[in-house]
Amino acid sequence: QTVVTQEPSLTVSPGGTVTLTCASSTGAVTSGYYPNWFQQKPGQTPRALIYSTSNKHSWTPARFSGSLLGDKAALTLSGAQPEDEADYYCLLFHGDSWVFGGGTKLTVL
Amino acid sequence: QLQLQESGPGLVQPSETLSLTCTVSGGSISISNYYWAWIRQPPGKGLEWIGNVYFSGSAYYNPSLKSRVTISVDTSKNQFSLKLSSVTAADTAVYYCGRQPFGSFDYWGQGTLVTVSS
């Protein structure tokens, strides 16, 4: 059973920068895992932010960016805003199925 | 604007089969390079990918649910469906449908809460 691991919680100051990471139990995350990132606020449907490592959707704020960092996928938020407080999930492709990470609760404080 | 809407019973008896349908509007389900997916989220917990289906009918499943899940597509109705058999309380969750262009995931339905209880 593949496990995808994210930081359970992180805190960032308003205007600050924070990086969330996403690791796979199968080994180093590469572009072939097509990392996706999602934001979910309380009581809302998840919203897609990043696909295929670093590509943004038309609605993704410019302050979000995706990359590979060492052996993990990463989501960087530069210039955090209060409205960025949310849960963030990564999603990785493994063979013929997809696996979500457990999520990171991001606090802007 | 593409829209997806889940529908189905909100309450299912233990050991029965959960059945949900996702209706796609504002676009065709029969489009190349797009998969149609089901995801769930138990109350207060994280997201779980259940599986997806191509308009041809080819389906892929989460290995941990594969023995109980069937995802199918009805192109004439622009719909795709989820069946999950032998449900228990652990299957209580908000169930979402969504669109998965290959390598990506963009549009989501609003989600529907399904409770497994007698």
PDB file of C-alpha atoms in Angstrom:
ATOM      1  CA  GLN A   1       0.000   0.000   0.000  1.00  0.00           C
ATOM      2  CA  THR A   2       1.556   3.241  -1.187  1.00  0.00           C
ATOM      3  CA  VAL A   3       1.697   6.051   1.366  1.00  0.00           C
ATOM      4  CA  VAL A   4       2.067   9.727   0.453  1.00  0.00           C
ATOM      5  CA  THR A   5       3.335  11.883   3.300  1.00  0.00           C
ATOM      6  CA  GLN A   6       2.855  15.597   3.954  1.00  0.00           C
ATOM      7  CA  GLU A   7       3.629  17.779   6.954  1.00  0.00           C
ATOM      8  CA  PRO A   8       0.594  17.607   9.267  1.00  0.00           C
ATOM      9  CA  SER A   9       0.683  21.306  10.007  1.00  0.00           C
ATOM     10  CA  LEU A  10       2.659  24.456   9.189  1.00  0.00           C
ATOM     11  CA  THR A  11       2.424  28.093  10.201  1.00  0.00           C
ATOM     12  CA  VAL A  12       3.373  31.121   8.129  1.00  0.00           C
ATOM     13  CA  SER A  13       3.269  34.819   8.926  1.00  0.00           C
ATOM     14  CA  PRO A  14       1.223  37.142   6.728  1.00  0.00           C
ATOM     15  CA  GLY A  15       3.409  38.156   3.804  1.00  0.00           C
ATOM     16  CA  GLY A  16       5.811  35.324   4.493  1.00  0.00           C
ATOM     17  CA  THR A  17       6.905  32.340   2.445  1.00  0.00           C
ATOM     18  CA  VAL A  18       6.272  28.676   3.224  1.00  0.00           C
ATOM     19  CA  THR A  19       6.992  25.424   1.422  1.00  0.00           C
ATOM     20  CA  LEU A  20       4.831  22.326   1.753  1.00  0.00           C
ATOM     21  CA  THR A  21       6.251  18.981   0.673  1.00  0.00           C
ATOM     22  CA  CYS A  22       4.904  15.667  -0.577  1.00  0.00           C
ATOM     23  CA  ALA A  23       6.833  12.396  -0.350  1.00  0.00           C
ATOM     24  CA  SER A  24       6.087   8.900  -1.624  1.00  0.00           C
ATOM     25  CA  SER A  25       6.845   5.637   0.164  1.00  0.00           C
ATOM     26  CA  THR A  26       7.885   4.190  -3.215  1.00  0.00           C
ATOM     27  CA  GLY A  27      10.894   6.498  -3.523  1.00  0.00           C
ATOM     28  CA  ALA A  28      11.862   9.847  -4.976  1.00  0.00           C
ATOM     29  CA  VAL A  29       9.014  11.843  -6.495  1.00  0.00           C
ATOM     30  CA  THR A  30       9.702  12.717 -10.118  1.00  0.00           C
ATOM     31  CA  SER A  31       7.732  14.468 -12.859  1.00  0.00           C
ATOM     32  CA  GLY A  32       6.372  11.051 -13.800  1.00  0.00           C
ATOM     33  CA  TYR A  33       4.290  11.121 -10.634  1.00  0.00           C
ATOM     34  CA  TYR A  34       2.462  14.169 -12.069  1.00  0.00           C
ATOM     35  CA  PRO A  35       2.192  15.943  -8.689  1.00  0.00           C
ATOM     36  CA  ASN A  36      -1.040  17.844  -8.186  1.00  0.00           C
ATOM     37  CA  TRP A  37      -1.863  20.230  -5.341  1.00  0.00           C
ATOM     38  CA  PHE A  38      -5.262  21.183  -3.936  1.00  0.00           C
ATOM     39  CA  GLN A  39      -6.531  23.727  -1.433  1.00  0.00           C
ATOM     40  CA  GLN A  40      -9.554  23.031   0.771  1.00  0.00           C
ATOM     41  CA  LYS A  41     -11.118  25.559   3.107  1.00  0.00           C
ATOM     42  CA  PRO A  42     -13.527  24.466   5.863  1.00  0.00           C
ATOM     43  CA  GLY A  43     -16.878  23.359   4.484  1.00  0.00           C
ATOM     44  CA  GLN A  44     -15.778  23.825   0.880  1.00  0.00           C
ATOM     45  CA  THR A  45     -14.980  21.612  -2.072  1.00  0.00           C
ATOM     46  CA  PRO A  46     -11.270  21.145  -2.778  1.00  0.00           C
ATOM     47  CA  ARG A  47      -9.858  23.482  -5.413  1.00  0.00           C
ATOM     48  CA  ALA A  48      -7.100  22.454  -7.789  1.00  0.00           C
ATOM     49  CA  LEU A  49      -4.011  24.699  -7.664  1.00  0.00           C
ATOM     50  CA  ILE A  50      -1.125  22.964  -9.438  1.00  0.00           C
ATOM     51  CA  TYR A  51      -0.882  20.061 -11.888  1.00  0.00           C
ATOM     52  CA  SER A  52       1.984  18.063 -13.372  1.00  0.00           C
ATOM     53  CA  THR A  53       4.519  19.418 -10.859  1.00  0.00           C
ATOM     54  CA  SER A  54       4.472  23.124 -11.670  1.00  0.00           C
ATOM     55  CA  ASN A  55       1.615  24.045 -13.994  1.00  0.00           C
ATOM     56  CA  LYS A  56      -1.008  26.480 -12.736  1.00  0.00           C
ATOM     57  CA  HIS A  57      -4.693  26.471 -13.548  1.00  0.00           C
ATOM     58  CA  SER A  58      -6.189  29.672 -14.896  1.00  0.00           C
ATOM     59  CA  TRP A  59      -7.623  30.445 -11.464  1.00  0.00           C
ATOM     60  CA  THR A  60      -4.455  29.769  -9.433  1.00  0.00           C
ATOM     61  CA  PRO A  61      -3.110  32.870  -7.671  1.00  0.00           C
ATOM     62  CA  ALA A  62       0.392  33.796  -8.811  1.00  0.00           C
ATOM     63  CA  ARG A  63       1.765  33.490  -5.271  1.00  0.00           C
ATOM     64  CA  PHE A  64       1.465  29.685  -5.460  1.00  0.00           C
ATOM     65  CA  SER A  65       4.116  27.680  -7.287  1.00  0.00           C
ATOM     66  CA  GLY A  66       4.981  23.998  -7.600  1.00  0.00           C
ATOM     67  CA  SER A  67       8.325  22.255  -8.008  1.00  0.00           C
ATOM     68  CA  LEU A  68      10.417  19.207  -7.195  1.00  0.00           C
ATOM     69  CA  LEU A  69      12.588  19.704  -4.141  1.00  0.00           C
ATOM     70  CA  GLY A  70      15.120  16.968  -3.542  1.00  0.00           C
ATOM     71  CA  ASP A  71      13.148  13.738  -3.609  1.00  0.00           C
ATOM     72  CA  LYS A  72       9.771  15.354  -2.955  1.00  0.00           C
ATOM     73  CA  ALA A  73       7.161  17.462  -4.692  1.00  0.00           C
ATOM     74  CA  ALA A  74       6.764  20.925  -3.222  1.00  0.00           C
ATOM     75  CA  LEU A  75       4.197  23.703  -3.095  1.00  0.00           C
ATOM     76  CA  THR A  76       5.568  27.151  -2.259  1.00  0.00           C
ATOM     77  CA  LEU A  77       3.418  30.043  -1.133  1.00  0.00           C
ATOM     78  CA  SER A  78       5.153  33.396  -1.435  1.00  0.00           C
ATOM     79  CA  GLY A  79       3.477  36.369   0.230  1.00  0.00           C
ATOM     80  CA  ALA A  80       0.916  34.492   2.310  1.00  0.00           C
ATOM     81  CA  GLN A  81      -2.488  36.079   2.710  1.00  0.00           C
ATOM     82  CA  PRO A  82      -5.003  35.426   5.513  1.00  0.00           C
ATOM     83  CA  GLU A  83      -7.296  33.764   2.983  1.00  0.00           C
ATOM     84  CA  ASP A  84      -4.616  31.149   2.271  1.00  0.00           C
ATOM     85  CA  GLU A  85      -5.315  29.508   5.629  1.00  0.00           C
ATOM     86  CA  ALA A  86      -6.613  26.092   4.595  1.00  0.00           C
ATOM     87  CA  ASP A  87      -5.819  22.402   4.224  1.00  0.00           C
ATOM     88  CA  TYR A  88      -3.549  21.499   1.330  1.00  0.00           C
ATOM     89  CA  TYR A  89      -3.405  18.078  -0.307  1.00  0.00           C
ATOM     90  CA  CYS A  90      -1.004  16.643  -2.813  1.00  0.00           C
ATOM     91  CA  LEU A  91      -1.901  13.886  -5.271  1.00  0.00           C
ATOM     92  CA  LEU A  92       0.586  11.556  -6.949  1.00  0.00           C
ATOM     93  CA  PHE A  93       0.255   9.103  -9.824  1.00  0.00           C
ATOM     94  CA  HIS A  94       1.463   5.580  -9.081  1.00  0.00           C
ATOM     95  CA  GLY A  95       1.262   3.247 -12.062  1.00  0.00           C
ATOM     96  CA  ASP A  96      -2.443   3.094 -12.839  1.00  0.00           C
ATOM     97  CA  SER A  97      -3.842   4.712  -9.720  1.00  0.00           C
ATOM     98  CA  TRP A  98      -3.569   7.976  -7.799  1.00  0.00           C
ATOM     99  CA  VAL A  99      -2.819   8.526  -4.125  1.00  0.00           C
ATOM    100  CA  PHE A 100      -3.565  11.578  -1.997  1.00  0.00           C
ATOM    101  CA  GLY A 101      -1.307  12.740   0.780  1.00  0.00           C
ATOM    102  CA  GLY A 102      -2.729  13.088   4.249  1.00  0.00           C
ATOM    103  CA  GLY A 103      -2.904  16.864   3.961  1.00  0.00           C
ATOM    104  CA  THR A 104      -1.178  19.859   5.566  1.00  0.00           C
ATOM    105  CA  LYS A 105      -3.104  22.289   7.718  1.00  0.00           C
ATOM    106  CA  LEU A 106      -1.654  25.719   6.975  1.00  0.00           C
ATOM    107  CA  THR A 107      -2.159  28.480   9.497  1.00  0.00           C
ATOM    108  CA  VAL A 108      -1.495  32.110   8.567  1.00  0.00           C
ATOM    109  CA  LEU A 109      -0.646  33.837  11.821  1.00  0.00           C
TER     110      LEU A 109
ATOM    111  CA  GLN B   1     -18.449  26.342 -17.859  1.00  0.00           C
ATOM    112  CA  LEU B   2     -18.161  22.654 -17.037  1.00  0.00           C
ATOM    113  CA  GLN B   3     -20.300  21.507 -14.112  1.00  0.00           C
ATOM    114  CA  LEU B   4     -20.484  18.170 -12.333  1.00  0.00           C
ATOM    115  CA  GLN B   5     -23.300  17.152 -10.005  1.00  0.00           C
ATOM    116  CA  GLU B   6     -23.412  14.075  -7.789  1.00  0.00           C
ATOM    117  CA  SER B   7     -26.736  12.384  -7.030  1.00  0.00           C
ATOM    118  CA  GLY B   8     -27.886   9.346  -5.103  1.00  0.00           C
ATOM    119  CA  PRO B   9     -29.148   8.161  -1.714  1.00  0.00           C
ATOM    120  CA  GLY B  10     -27.785   9.933   1.329  1.00  0.00           C
ATOM    121  CA  LEU B  11     -28.318   6.900   3.564  1.00  0.00           C
ATOM    122  CA  VAL B  12     -27.240   3.332   2.844  1.00  0.00           C
ATOM    123  CA  GLN B  13     -27.714   0.252   5.012  1.00  0.00           C
ATOM    124  CA  PRO B  14     -24.622  -1.657   6.165  1.00  0.00           C
ATOM    125  CA  SER B  15     -23.668  -4.525   3.808  1.00  0.00           C
ATOM    126  CA  GLU B  16     -25.673  -2.945   0.988  1.00  0.00           C
ATOM    127  CA  THR B  17     -24.336  -1.305  -2.202  1.00  0.00           C
ATOM    128  CA  LEU B  18     -23.737   2.429  -2.410  1.00  0.00           C
ATOM    129  CA  SER B  19     -24.711   3.849  -5.820  1.00  0.00           C
ATOM    130  CA  LEU B  20     -23.983   7.377  -7.013  1.00  0.00           C
ATOM    131  CA  THR B  21     -24.205   9.124 -10.364  1.00  0.00           C
ATOM    132  CA  CYS B  22     -22.319  12.162 -11.615  1.00  0.00           C
ATOM    133  CA  THR B  23     -23.995  14.236 -14.311  1.00  0.00           C
ATOM    134  CA  VAL B  24     -21.718  16.348 -16.476  1.00  0.00           C
ATOM    135  CA  SER B  25     -23.057  19.540 -18.053  1.00  0.00           C
ATOM    136  CA  GLY B  26     -21.421  22.259 -20.118  1.00  0.00           C
ATOM    137  CA  GLY B  27     -19.204  19.779 -21.928  1.00  0.00           C
ATOM    138  CA  SER B  28     -19.078  16.266 -23.332  1.00  0.00           C
ATOM    139  CA  ILE B  29     -17.949  13.271 -21.332  1.00  0.00           C
ATOM    140  CA  SER B  30     -16.820  11.638 -24.589  1.00  0.00           C
ATOM    141  CA  ILE B  31     -13.656  13.625 -25.034  1.00  0.00           C
ATOM    142  CA  SER B  32     -10.194  12.219 -25.574  1.00  0.00           C
ATOM    143  CA  ASN B  33      -7.559  12.425 -22.833  1.00  0.00           C
ATOM    144  CA  TYR B  34     -10.032  13.129 -20.055  1.00  0.00           C
ATOM    145  CA  TYR B  35     -10.839  10.695 -17.258  1.00  0.00           C
ATOM    146  CA  TRP B  36     -13.778  11.003 -14.880  1.00  0.00           C
ATOM    147  CA  ALA B  37     -13.070  10.327 -11.238  1.00  0.00           C
ATOM    148  CA  TRP B  38     -14.601   9.603  -7.855  1.00  0.00           C
ATOM    149  CA  ILE B  39     -12.991  10.825  -4.621  1.00  0.00           C
ATOM    150  CA  ARG B  40     -14.258  10.606  -1.063  1.00  0.00           C
ATOM    151  CA  GLN B  41     -13.601  12.325   2.248  1.00  0.00           C
ATOM    152  CA  PRO B  42     -14.737  10.862   5.585  1.00  0.00           C
ATOM    153  CA  PRO B  43     -15.920  13.488   8.064  1.00  0.00           C
ATOM    154  CA  GLY B  44     -12.936  15.360   9.492  1.00  0.00           C
ATOM    155  CA  LYS B  45     -10.432  13.329   7.488  1.00  0.00           C
ATOM    156  CA  GLY B  46      -8.428  13.566   4.277  1.00  0.00           C
ATOM    157  CA  LEU B  47      -9.170  12.850   0.636  1.00  0.00           C
ATOM    158  CA  GLU B  48      -9.119   9.375  -0.907  1.00  0.00           C
ATOM    159  CA  TRP B  49      -9.025   8.672  -4.659  1.00  0.00           C
ATOM    160  CA  ILE B  50     -11.524   5.900  -5.416  1.00  0.00           C
ATOM    161  CA  GLY B  51     -10.990   5.479  -9.156  1.00  0.00           C
ATOM    162  CA  ASN B  52     -11.666   6.853 -12.593  1.00  0.00           C
ATOM    163  CA  VAL B  53     -13.132   5.896 -15.947  1.00  0.00           C
ATOM    164  CA  TYR B  54     -12.508   6.814 -19.567  1.00  0.00           C
ATOM    165  CA  PHE B  55     -15.391   7.396 -21.979  1.00  0.00           C
ATOM    166  CA  SER B  56     -14.500   4.072 -23.627  1.00  0.00           C
ATOM    167  CA  GLY B  57     -15.388   2.338 -20.373  1.00  0.00           C
ATOM    168  CA  SER B  58     -11.852   1.525 -19.216  1.00  0.00           C
ATOM    169  CA  ALA B  59     -11.674   2.002 -15.454  1.00  0.00           C
ATOM    170  CA  TYR B  60      -8.888   2.201 -12.870  1.00  0.00           C
ATOM    171  CA  TYR B  61      -9.332   1.721  -9.151  1.00  0.00           C
ATOM    172  CA  ASN B  62      -7.698   2.333  -5.796  1.00  0.00           C
ATOM    173  CA  PRO B  63      -6.109  -1.041  -4.952  1.00  0.00           C
ATOM    174  CA  SER B  64      -7.511  -0.914  -1.425  1.00  0.00           C
ATOM    175  CA  LEU B  65     -11.087  -0.642  -2.747  1.00  0.00           C
ATOM    176  CA  LYS B  66     -10.767  -2.539  -6.009  1.00  0.00           C
ATOM    177  CA  SER B  67     -12.638  -5.649  -4.843  1.00  0.00           C
ATOM    178  CA  ARG B  68     -15.733  -3.608  -3.973  1.00  0.00           C
ATOM    179  CA  VAL B  69     -15.798  -0.806  -6.569  1.00  0.00           C
ATOM    180  CA  THR B  70     -17.231  -0.482 -10.050  1.00  0.00           C
ATOM    181  CA  ILE B  71     -17.123   2.760 -12.022  1.00  0.00           C
ATOM    182  CA  SER B  72     -19.013   2.933 -15.302  1.00  0.00           C
ATOM    183  CA  VAL B  73     -19.909   5.529 -17.914  1.00  0.00           C
ATOM    184  CA  ASP B  74     -23.071   6.280 -19.892  1.00  0.00           C
ATOM    185  CA  THR B  75     -22.093   8.551 -22.763  1.00  0.00           C
ATOM    186  CA  SER B  76     -25.692   8.858 -23.999  1.00  0.00           C
ATOM    187  CA  LYS B  77     -26.631  10.553 -20.721  1.00  0.00           C
ATOM    188  CA  ASN B  78     -23.286  12.315 -20.199  1.00  0.00           C
ATOM    189  CA  GLN B  79     -23.030  10.569 -16.841  1.00  0.00           C
ATOM    190  CA  PHE B  80     -20.701   8.277 -14.968  1.00  0.00           C
ATOM    191  CA  SER B  81     -21.474   6.177 -11.925  1.00  0.00           C
ATOM    192  CA  LEU B  82     -19.978   4.639  -8.796  1.00  0.00           C
ATOM    193  CA  LYS B  83     -21.008   1.426  -7.109  1.00  0.00           C
ATOM    194  CA  LEU B  84     -19.409   0.395  -3.820  1.00  0.00           C
ATOM    195  CA  SER B  85     -20.537  -2.933  -2.403  1.00  0.00           C
ATOM    196  CA  SER B  86     -20.643  -4.379   1.105  1.00  0.00           C
ATOM    197  CA  VAL B  87     -20.466  -0.969   2.753  1.00  0.00           C
ATOM    198  CA  THR B  88     -19.710  -0.400   6.429  1.00  0.00           C
ATOM    199  CA  ALA B  89     -19.662   2.673   8.643  1.00  0.00           C
ATOM    200  CA  ALA B  90     -16.088   3.281   7.437  1.00  0.00           C
ATOM    201  CA  ASP B  91     -17.529   4.142   4.020  1.00  0.00           C
ATOM    202  CA  THR B  92     -19.428   7.119   5.435  1.00  0.00           C
ATOM    203  CA  ALA B  93     -18.012  10.130   3.611  1.00  0.00           C
ATOM    204  CA  VAL B  94     -18.603  13.044   1.306  1.00  0.00           C
ATOM    205  CA  TYR B  95     -18.293  11.633  -2.204  1.00  0.00           C
ATOM    206  CA  TYR B  96     -17.038  13.915  -4.967  1.00  0.00           C
ATOM    207  CA  CYS B  97     -16.903  13.417  -8.694  1.00  0.00           C
ATOM    208  CA  GLY B  98     -14.349  15.221 -10.795  1.00  0.00           C
ATOM    209  CA  ARG B  99     -12.599  15.545 -14.129  1.00  0.00           C
ATOM    210  CA  GLN B 100      -9.060  14.286 -14.609  1.00  0.00           C
ATOM    211  CA  PRO B 101      -7.296  15.395 -17.751  1.00  0.00           C
ATOM    212  CA  PHE B 102      -4.260  13.138 -17.927  1.00  0.00           C
ATOM    213  CA  GLY B 103      -1.722  14.322 -15.355  1.00  0.00           C
ATOM    214  CA  SER B 104      -4.137  16.813 -13.933  1.00  0.00           C
ATOM    215  CA  PHE B 105      -7.324  17.280 -11.976  1.00  0.00           C
ATOM    216  CA  ASP B 106      -9.455  20.350 -12.550  1.00  0.00           C
ATOM    217  CA  TYR B 107     -13.225  20.453 -12.035  1.00  0.00           C
ATOM    218  CA  TRP B 108     -15.007  18.999  -8.990  1.00  0.00           C
ATOM    219  CA  GLY B 109     -18.646  18.431  -8.128  1.00  0.00           C
ATOM    220  CA  GLN B 110     -20.031  19.945  -4.923  1.00  0.00           C
ATOM    221  CA  GLY B 111     -19.969  16.582  -3.159  1.00  0.00           C
ATOM    222  CA  THR B 112     -22.687  14.510  -1.544  1.00  0.00           C
ATOM    223  CA  LEU B 113     -22.679  13.071   1.964  1.00  0.00           C
ATOM    224  CA  VAL B 114     -23.403   9.365   2.155  1.00  0.00           C
ATOM    225  CA  THR B 115     -24.009   7.889   5.586  1.00  0.00           C
ATOM    226  CA  VAL B 116     -23.863   4.164   6.194  1.00  0.00           C
ATOM    227  CA  SER B 117     -26.189   3.306   9.046  1.00  0.00           C
ATOM    228  CA  SER B 118     -29.108   1.093   9.918  1.00  0.00           C
TER     229      SER B 118
END
